[in-house]
Coordinates of C-alpha atoms and ligand atoms in Angstrom, one line a residue:
M36 CA 35.9 4.8 50.7
P37 CA 38.2 7.3 52.3
Q38 CA 41.9 7.0 51.5
L39 CA 44.4 7.1 54.3
G40 CA 46.8 9.9 54.9
N41 CA 46.5 13.4 53.6
S42 CA 44.0 12.6 50.8
A43 CA 41.1 15.0 50.1
A44 CA 38.7 12.3 51.4
S45 CA 40.4 12.0 54.7
R46 CA 40.7 15.8 55.1
D47 CA 37.0 16.0 54.2
I48 CA 36.2 13.7 57.1
A49 CA 38.5 15.6 59.4
Y50 CA 37.3 19.1 58.6
L51 CA 33.9 19.3 56.8
L52 CA 30.5 19.3 58.3
H53 CA 28.1 18.0 55.6
P54 CA 24.6 19.2 55.1
Y55 CA 21.9 16.6 54.9
T56 CA 24.3 13.7 55.6
N57 CA 24.3 10.9 58.2
L58 CA 27.3 12.3 60.0
K59 CA 28.2 9.0 61.7
N60 CA 28.1 7.0 58.4
H61 CA 30.2 9.7 56.7
Q62 CA 33.1 9.1 59.1
S63 CA 33.5 5.6 57.6
E64 CA 32.0 6.1 54.1
G65 CA 33.7 9.4 53.2
P66 CA 32.8 11.7 50.4
V67 CA 32.3 11.5 46.6
I68 CA 34.4 14.4 45.5
I69 CA 33.2 16.1 42.4
T70 CA 36.0 18.0 40.6
E71 CA 34.6 19.3 37.4
G72 CA 31.6 19.6 35.1
K73 CA 30.7 20.2 31.5
G74 CA 27.2 20.3 30.0
I75 CA 25.1 17.7 31.9
Y76 CA 28.1 15.8 33.1
V77 CA 30.2 16.0 36.2
R78 CA 33.4 14.1 37.0
D79 CA 34.7 12.8 40.3
D80 CA 38.3 12.8 41.6
S81 CA 38.9 9.3 40.2
G82 CA 38.0 10.6 36.7
K83 CA 34.6 8.8 36.7
E84 CA 31.9 10.7 34.7
Y85 CA 28.3 11.0 35.7
I86 CA 25.1 12.4 34.2
E87 CA 24.0 15.0 36.8
G88 CA 20.4 13.7 36.9
L89 CA 19.3 16.1 39.6
A90 CA 21.0 19.2 38.2
G91 CA 23.1 19.4 41.4
L92 CA 20.3 20.3 43.8
W93 CA 17.5 21.0 41.3
C94 CA 19.4 24.1 40.2
T95 CA 22.0 23.8 37.4
A96 CA 19.5 24.5 34.6
L97 CA 22.1 25.4 32.0
G98 CA 24.5 22.6 33.1
Y99 CA 28.2 23.1 33.8
G100 CA 31.0 25.1 32.3
N101 CA 28.9 27.8 30.5
E102 CA 31.5 30.2 29.1
R103 CA 29.1 33.2 28.9
L104 CA 28.2 32.9 32.5
A105 CA 31.9 32.5 33.5
E106 CA 32.8 35.5 31.4
T107 CA 30.0 37.6 32.8
A108 CA 31.1 36.8 36.4
A109 CA 34.7 37.7 35.7
R110 CA 33.8 40.9 33.9
E111 CA 31.5 42.1 36.6
M112 CA 33.9 41.1 39.4
R113 CA 36.6 43.3 37.8
K114 CA 34.2 46.2 37.3
L115 CA 32.3 46.2 40.6
S116 CA 33.2 43.4 43.0
F117 CA 30.7 44.6 45.6
A118 CA 28.0 47.1 46.1
H119 CA 24.9 47.0 48.2
A120 CA 21.4 48.4 48.2
F121 CA 21.1 49.7 51.8
N122 CA 20.4 53.4 52.5
H123 CA 19.4 54.4 48.9
K124 CA 22.5 52.9 47.3
S125 CA 22.1 50.9 44.2
H126 CA 23.9 49.4 41.1
E127 CA 22.9 48.6 37.6
P128 CA 23.0 44.8 37.6
G129 CA 20.6 44.7 40.5
I130 CA 18.3 47.3 38.8
D131 CA 18.4 45.5 35.5
L132 CA 17.7 42.1 37.1
A133 CA 14.7 43.4 39.1
E134 CA 13.3 45.0 36.0
R135 CA 13.6 41.8 34.0
L136 CA 12.1 39.6 36.7
L137 CA 9.1 41.9 37.0
A138 CA 8.7 41.7 33.2
I139 CA 8.5 37.9 33.2
A140 CA 6.7 37.4 36.5
P141 CA 3.7 35.1 36.2
A142 CA 1.4 37.5 38.1
P143 CA 1.4 41.3 38.5
M144 CA 4.3 42.0 40.9
S145 CA 5.5 45.4 42.0
K146 CA 9.0 45.1 43.5
V147 CA 11.9 42.7 43.9
F148 CA 13.9 42.0 47.1
F149 CA 17.1 40.0 46.7
A150 CA 18.5 37.4 49.0
N151 CA 21.1 34.7 48.7
S152 CA 19.3 31.4 49.0
G153 CA 15.8 29.9 48.8
S154 CA 15.7 29.7 52.6
E155 CA 16.5 33.4 53.0
A156 CA 13.9 34.2 50.4
N157 CA 11.2 32.3 52.3
D158 CA 12.3 33.6 55.6
T159 CA 12.0 37.1 54.1
A160 CA 8.5 36.3 52.7
V161 CA 7.4 35.3 56.3
K162 CA 8.7 38.6 57.7
F163 CA 7.1 40.5 54.9
V164 CA 3.7 38.9 55.7
W165 CA 4.0 39.9 59.3
Y166 CA 5.2 43.4 58.5
Y167 CA 2.4 43.8 56.0
N168 CA -0.3 42.8 58.5
N169 CA 1.1 45.1 61.1
A170 CA 1.2 47.9 58.6
I171 CA -2.5 47.5 57.7
G172 CA -3.6 47.2 61.3
R173 CA -4.2 43.4 61.6
P174 CA -1.6 42.5 64.2
E175 CA -3.5 39.3 65.1
K176 CA -3.4 37.9 61.5
K177 CA 0.0 36.2 61.6
K178 CA -0.3 32.4 61.1
I179 CA 1.2 30.9 58.0
I180 CA 0.0 27.6 56.6
A181 CA 2.5 25.4 54.7
R182 CA 1.9 21.8 53.9
E183 CA 3.1 18.4 55.1
K184 CA 6.1 17.3 53.0
A185 CA 6.7 20.8 51.7
Y186 CA 10.3 22.0 51.4
H187 CA 10.9 25.7 51.9
G188 CA 14.5 25.6 53.3
V189 CA 16.3 25.4 56.6
T190 CA 16.7 28.8 58.2
V191 CA 14.5 29.2 61.3
A192 CA 11.3 30.3 59.7
A193 CA 11.8 28.5 56.4
A194 CA 12.6 25.2 58.2
S195 CA 9.4 25.8 60.2
L196 CA 7.5 26.0 56.9
T197 CA 9.1 22.9 55.6
G198 CA 6.9 19.9 56.4
L199 CA 9.5 17.2 56.9
P200 CA 10.1 15.8 60.4
H201 CA 13.9 15.5 60.2
V202 CA 14.1 19.3 59.6
H203 CA 12.2 19.9 62.9
V204 CA 13.2 17.2 65.3
D205 CA 15.7 18.4 67.9
F206 CA 16.1 21.7 66.2
D207 CA 13.2 22.8 68.4
L208 CA 11.1 23.7 65.4
P209 CA 8.6 24.7 64.1
I210 CA 8.3 28.1 65.6
A211 CA 4.9 29.4 66.7
N212 CA 2.3 30.5 64.2
I213 CA 3.3 28.0 61.5
L214 CA 0.8 25.4 60.6
H215 CA 0.8 22.5 58.1
A216 CA -2.1 21.5 55.9
D217 CA -2.4 18.0 54.3
C218 CA 0.0 16.9 51.7
P219 CA -2.0 16.6 48.5
H220 CA -0.5 13.4 47.1
H221 CA -3.3 11.4 45.6
Y222 CA -1.3 8.1 45.2
R223 CA -0.3 8.1 48.9
F224 CA -3.3 9.8 50.6
G225 CA -6.3 9.3 48.3
N226 CA -9.0 7.0 49.7
E227 CA -9.8 3.7 48.0
G228 CA -11.7 4.6 44.7
E229 CA -11.4 8.4 45.3
S230 CA -10.8 10.2 42.0
E231 CA -8.0 12.7 41.8
E232 CA -10.5 15.6 41.5
A233 CA -12.5 14.4 44.6
F234 CA -9.2 14.0 46.5
G235 CA -8.1 17.5 45.5
A236 CA -11.4 18.9 46.6
R237 CA -11.1 17.1 50.0
M238 CA -7.6 18.5 50.5
A239 CA -9.0 22.0 49.8
D240 CA -11.9 21.4 52.1
N241 CA -9.5 20.3 54.8
L242 CA -7.5 23.5 54.3
E243 CA -10.7 25.6 54.7
A244 CA -11.5 23.6 57.9
L245 CA -8.1 24.4 59.3
I246 CA -8.5 28.1 58.5
L247 CA -11.9 28.1 60.2
A248 CA -10.6 26.2 63.2
E249 CA -7.7 28.6 63.7
G250 CA -9.9 31.6 63.0
P251 CA -9.6 33.3 59.6
E252 CA -8.7 36.6 61.4
T253 CA -5.5 34.9 62.6
V254 CA -4.4 33.3 59.3
A255 CA -2.2 35.5 57.2
A256 CA -0.7 33.4 54.4
F257 CA -0.5 30.1 52.6
I258 CA 2.8 29.0 51.0
A259 CA 3.1 26.3 48.4
E260 CA 5.5 25.0 45.8
P261 CA 3.6 24.5 42.5
V262 CA 5.2 21.0 42.3
M263 CA 6.5 19.8 45.7
G264 CA 10.1 19.0 45.1
A265 CA 12.3 17.6 48.0
G266 CA 9.2 16.2 49.7
G267 CA 8.9 13.7 46.9
V268 CA 8.1 15.4 43.6
I269 CA 4.4 15.6 44.2
L270 CA 2.2 17.1 41.6
P271 CA -1.0 19.0 42.6
P272 CA -4.2 16.9 42.0
A273 CA -6.5 18.2 39.3
G274 CA -8.6 21.1 40.5
Y275 CA -6.8 21.4 43.8
F276 CA -5.1 24.8 43.3
E277 CA -8.3 26.4 41.8
K278 CA -10.2 25.5 44.9
V279 CA -7.4 26.4 47.3
Q280 CA -7.1 29.9 45.7
A281 CA -10.8 30.5 46.0
I282 CA -10.6 29.6 49.7
L283 CA -7.6 31.9 50.2
R284 CA -9.5 34.8 48.6
K285 CA -12.6 34.1 50.7
Y286 CA -10.6 34.5 54.0
D287 CA -8.2 37.2 52.8
V288 CA -5.2 34.9 53.1
L289 CA -2.1 35.8 51.1
F290 CA -0.7 33.3 48.7
I291 CA 3.1 32.8 48.5
A292 CA 4.3 30.7 45.6
D293 CA 7.7 29.1 46.3
E294 CA 9.1 28.9 42.7
V295 CA 12.6 28.0 44.0
I296 CA 12.6 24.7 42.0
C297 CA 9.8 25.3 39.5
G298 CA 10.9 28.7 38.4
F299 CA 12.6 29.3 35.0
G300 CA 11.3 26.5 32.9
R301 CA 11.4 23.4 35.0
T302 CA 7.7 22.5 34.5
G303 CA 7.6 23.4 30.8
R304 CA 6.4 27.0 31.4
M305 CA 8.6 29.8 32.6
F306 CA 7.0 29.5 36.1
G307 CA 5.1 26.7 37.8
C308 CA 2.5 29.4 38.5
E309 CA 1.7 29.5 34.7
T310 CA 1.5 25.7 34.6
Y311 CA -1.1 25.6 37.3
D312 CA -2.7 29.0 36.9
L313 CA -1.6 30.4 40.2
K314 CA -2.1 34.0 41.1
P315 CA 0.2 34.6 44.1
D316 CA 0.7 37.8 46.1
M317 CA 4.4 37.0 46.6
I318 CA 6.8 34.8 44.7
T319 CA 10.1 33.4 45.9
T320 CA 12.8 32.2 43.5
A321 CA 16.5 31.1 43.7
K322 CA 18.4 28.1 42.2
A323 CA 17.9 28.4 38.4
L324 CA 17.6 32.2 38.7
S325 CA 21.4 32.1 38.1
S326 CA 21.5 28.4 37.0
A327 CA 23.3 28.1 40.4
Y328 CA 26.5 29.7 39.0
L329 CA 26.4 32.0 41.9
P330 CA 24.0 32.2 44.9
I331 CA 21.1 34.6 44.5
A332 CA 17.4 34.5 45.3
A333 CA 14.6 36.9 44.8
V334 CA 11.3 37.7 46.5
M335 CA 8.7 39.5 44.4
V336 CA 5.9 41.3 46.1
S337 CA 2.6 42.7 44.8
E338 CA 1.7 46.4 44.8
P339 CA -0.6 46.3 47.8
I340 CA 2.1 44.6 49.9
Y341 CA 4.7 47.1 48.7
Q342 CA 2.4 50.0 49.5
A343 CA 1.9 48.7 53.1
M344 CA 5.7 48.3 53.5
V345 CA 6.2 51.9 52.3
S346 CA 3.9 53.3 55.0
E347 CA 5.3 51.1 57.7
S348 CA 8.9 52.0 56.9
E349 CA 8.0 55.7 56.9
K350 CA 6.4 55.2 60.3
I351 CA 9.4 53.3 61.8
G352 CA 12.1 55.4 60.0
T353 CA 13.6 52.6 57.8
F354 CA 12.7 49.2 56.3
G355 CA 14.8 47.1 58.7
H356 CA 15.6 44.1 56.6
G357 CA 18.4 43.2 54.2
F358 CA 21.5 41.1 53.8
T359 CA 25.0 42.4 53.1
S360 CA 24.9 40.5 49.8
S361 CA 21.3 41.2 48.8
G362 CA 21.5 41.5 45.1
H363 CA 25.3 41.3 45.0
P364 CA 26.3 42.8 41.6
V365 CA 28.3 39.9 40.4
C366 CA 25.5 37.4 41.2
A367 CA 22.9 39.8 39.7
A368 CA 24.9 40.2 36.5
V369 CA 25.2 36.4 36.2
A370 CA 21.5 35.9 36.9
L371 CA 20.6 38.5 34.3
E372 CA 22.8 36.8 31.7
T373 CA 21.2 33.5 32.7
L374 CA 17.8 34.9 31.9
K375 CA 19.1 36.2 28.6
I376 CA 20.3 32.7 27.7
Y377 CA 17.0 31.2 28.7
E378 CA 15.3 33.7 26.3
E379 CA 17.7 33.4 23.4
T380 CA 17.8 29.6 23.4
D381 CA 14.1 29.4 24.3
I382 CA 14.9 27.0 27.0
V383 CA 11.2 26.7 28.0
A384 CA 10.3 25.4 24.5
H385 CA 13.3 23.1 24.5
T386 CA 12.1 21.7 27.9
R387 CA 8.6 21.1 26.5
R388 CA 10.1 19.4 23.5
V389 CA 12.4 16.9 25.3
A390 CA 10.2 16.4 28.4
P391 CA 8.1 13.6 26.9
A392 CA 11.2 11.5 26.4
L393 CA 11.8 11.6 30.1
Q394 CA 8.2 11.3 31.3
N395 CA 7.3 8.5 28.8
G396 CA 10.6 6.7 29.4
L397 CA 10.0 6.6 33.2
G398 CA 6.3 5.9 32.6
R399 CA 7.3 2.7 30.9
L400 CA 8.7 1.5 34.2
A401 CA 5.2 1.7 35.8
D402 CA 4.8 -2.1 35.4
H403 CA 8.1 -2.9 37.1
P404 CA 7.4 -5.0 40.2
M405 CA 8.9 -2.5 42.6
V406 CA 7.5 0.7 41.1
G407 CA 4.4 2.1 42.9
E408 CA 4.0 5.3 41.0
V409 CA 5.8 7.3 38.3
R410 CA 5.0 11.0 38.3
G411 CA 6.3 14.2 36.8
I412 CA 5.9 17.2 34.5
G413 CA 8.3 19.0 32.3
L414 CA 11.9 18.0 33.3
I415 CA 11.1 17.0 36.9
A416 CA 10.0 13.5 37.8
A417 CA 10.0 10.7 40.4
V418 CA 9.7 7.0 40.6
E419 CA 8.3 5.8 44.0
L420 CA 9.4 2.3 44.9
V421 CA 7.2 0.2 47.2
H422 CA 7.4 -3.1 49.1
D423 CA 4.1 -4.3 47.8
K424 CA 2.7 -2.9 44.5
A425 CA -0.8 -4.1 45.2
T426 CA -1.2 -2.6 48.7
K427 CA 1.3 0.3 48.1
A428 CA 3.0 -0.7 51.4
P429 CA 6.3 1.1 51.6
F430 CA 9.6 -0.5 52.4
D431 CA 10.7 -0.9 56.0
P432 CA 13.0 0.7 57.0
P433 CA 12.2 3.6 54.7
G434 CA 15.0 4.8 52.4
Q435 CA 17.1 1.6 52.5
V436 CA 16.1 0.4 49.0
G437 CA 16.0 4.0 47.6
G438 CA 19.6 4.5 48.9
Y439 CA 20.7 1.3 47.2
V440 CA 19.2 2.5 43.9
A441 CA 21.0 5.8 44.2
R442 CA 24.3 4.0 44.8
R443 CA 23.7 1.6 41.9
C444 CA 22.9 4.6 39.7
E445 CA 26.2 6.2 40.7
A446 CA 28.0 2.9 39.8
H447 CA 26.4 3.2 36.4
G448 CA 27.4 6.9 36.0
L449 CA 24.2 8.6 37.0
I450 CA 23.6 10.9 39.9
V451 CA 20.0 10.9 41.2
R452 CA 18.5 11.7 44.6
N453 CA 16.6 9.2 46.7
L454 CA 13.9 11.0 48.8
G455 CA 13.4 7.9 51.0
D456 CA 12.3 5.3 48.5
T457 CA 11.3 7.8 45.9
I458 CA 13.9 8.4 43.2
A459 CA 13.9 12.0 41.9
F460 CA 15.0 13.2 38.5
C461 CA 15.6 16.8 37.6
P462 CA 18.3 17.0 34.9
P463 CA 19.7 20.2 33.6
L464 CA 17.2 21.8 31.2
I465 CA 19.8 21.7 28.4
I466 CA 19.6 17.9 28.3
T467 CA 19.0 16.5 24.8
E468 CA 16.7 13.6 23.9
P469 CA 19.6 11.2 23.2
Q470 CA 21.1 12.1 26.6
I471 CA 17.7 11.4 28.2
H472 CA 17.7 7.9 26.7
D473 CA 21.2 7.4 28.1
L474 CA 20.0 8.6 31.5
L475 CA 17.1 6.2 31.4
G476 CA 19.3 3.3 30.3
R477 CA 21.6 3.8 33.3
F478 CA 18.6 4.1 35.6
E479 CA 17.2 0.8 34.3
L480 CA 20.5 -1.0 34.9
A481 CA 20.4 0.3 38.5
L482 CA 16.8 -0.8 39.0
A483 CA 17.7 -4.2 37.7
D484 CA 20.6 -4.5 40.1
T485 CA 18.3 -3.4 42.9
L486 CA 15.6 -5.9 42.1
D487 CA 18.2 -8.7 42.2
W488 CA 19.4 -7.5 45.6
V489 CA 15.9 -7.0 47.0
R490 CA 15.0 -10.6 45.9
A491 CA 18.2 -12.0 47.3
E492 CA 17.5 -10.2 50.6
Q493 CA 13.8 -11.0 50.5
L494 CA 13.0 -7.3 51.1
A495 CA 9.9 -7.0 48.9
A496 CA 6.9 -8.9 47.8
V497 CA 8.4 -9.5 44.4
Ligands
PLP570 C1 11.1 24.7 46.9 C2 12.3 25.1 47.7 N1 12.2 26.2 48.4 C3 13.3 26.6 49.1 C4 14.5 25.9 49.1 C5 15.6 26.3 50.0 O1 16.6 26.8 49.1 P1 18.1 26.9 49.7 O2 18.6 25.5 49.8 O3 18.8 27.7 48.6 O4 18.1 27.7 50.9 C6 14.6 24.7 48.3 C7 15.8 23.9 48.3 O5 15.9 22.8 47.8 C8 13.4 24.3 47.6 O6 13.5 23.2 46.9

């Protein structure tokens, strides 16, 4: 609850416009103010400690208070506090980071463009697709297909790609030429008795039908997260991406992999593309690229796309795209150091080693009367809560029970994110097995509190 007077909470209410917050409720509820962090833990202004079970916003892969990253930032800031890459200028941190990213890219990539957020990266990818098709003489091939429940960000084009209604409604989005294919969530959208493979094939067939209905000569690209994150931690059904990629090749549709959450170890391989054998033409990354110590994002493009951009920029006289802070040297230096730490500590192998503790621990909750589905891979997971386990009927209104769980988790010293009634887990990749058991214990306490409340309020068929 906000304090009266000149407290940080009351000044927050007075001055701060909060992203993704019910602004009306915020006026009475006020903020949780986080003041410091170390390892997987953060502390609020009352001194209470929490496990950061969502790695901030799916991003603080190396946890908090990493001295090497802090030192790197300070050193680079003293050496070169700003430089840009416009008009042939360059700087070593940007060059080194681009070289390193291309070396570890999960598919052959030719060049790296830097941005400052996942949204900017995806907006950039949309512009690159359009520029590319203009360059190679296909001005009518411009539509981009994303998926229902996808999350690609909030800038105008990225928000249009995002397949969540609250990101569109009353922002007058999506813009033209953005389409949404089905969300491939077997538990929610599979037919009675339909196997995961059959469902995946049906989703791919529907994508093909959409491309044919629109006219393949008008469809330029398909964008997908390897694992859908903010839409509910939705894993691709078996066989789905194989079939989807064959369809994209058949109709000459580019594939953009949004690795903003999956990139850099999250799924147990360096990239989600490796986990699911994806061969994209463009890759967007952000978040764990710098372990979120500083904002930086990267768009990688294939050689054919780069070559088309070269000829188009020659024709026009310049390549008319770029942000003031594209590849900011301090951010680039920190990202490069982050990649070095991933390599030296073999963070991907660590993730694979500890992931079963999280996945099996949550999996044991599958029999819980409110749990509809437990799903996940590597160190990303979700528990979907339902009103009626037998029929999979969701709670009404959606998000009320999920919000209660998240608040009870906080009471027990665990920060998670409720995506409606789906509780998402995405702890820092440095988490150890004992810490995972601690996280699970806190979640189980919150779930037990919630079950008591749901029964008392008669909110579920339990
Ligand atoms: C898969 C994915 N793409 C893009 C974004 C947008 O990134 P940002 O919030 O940095 O703009 C997000 C953010 O959560 C994301 O999860």
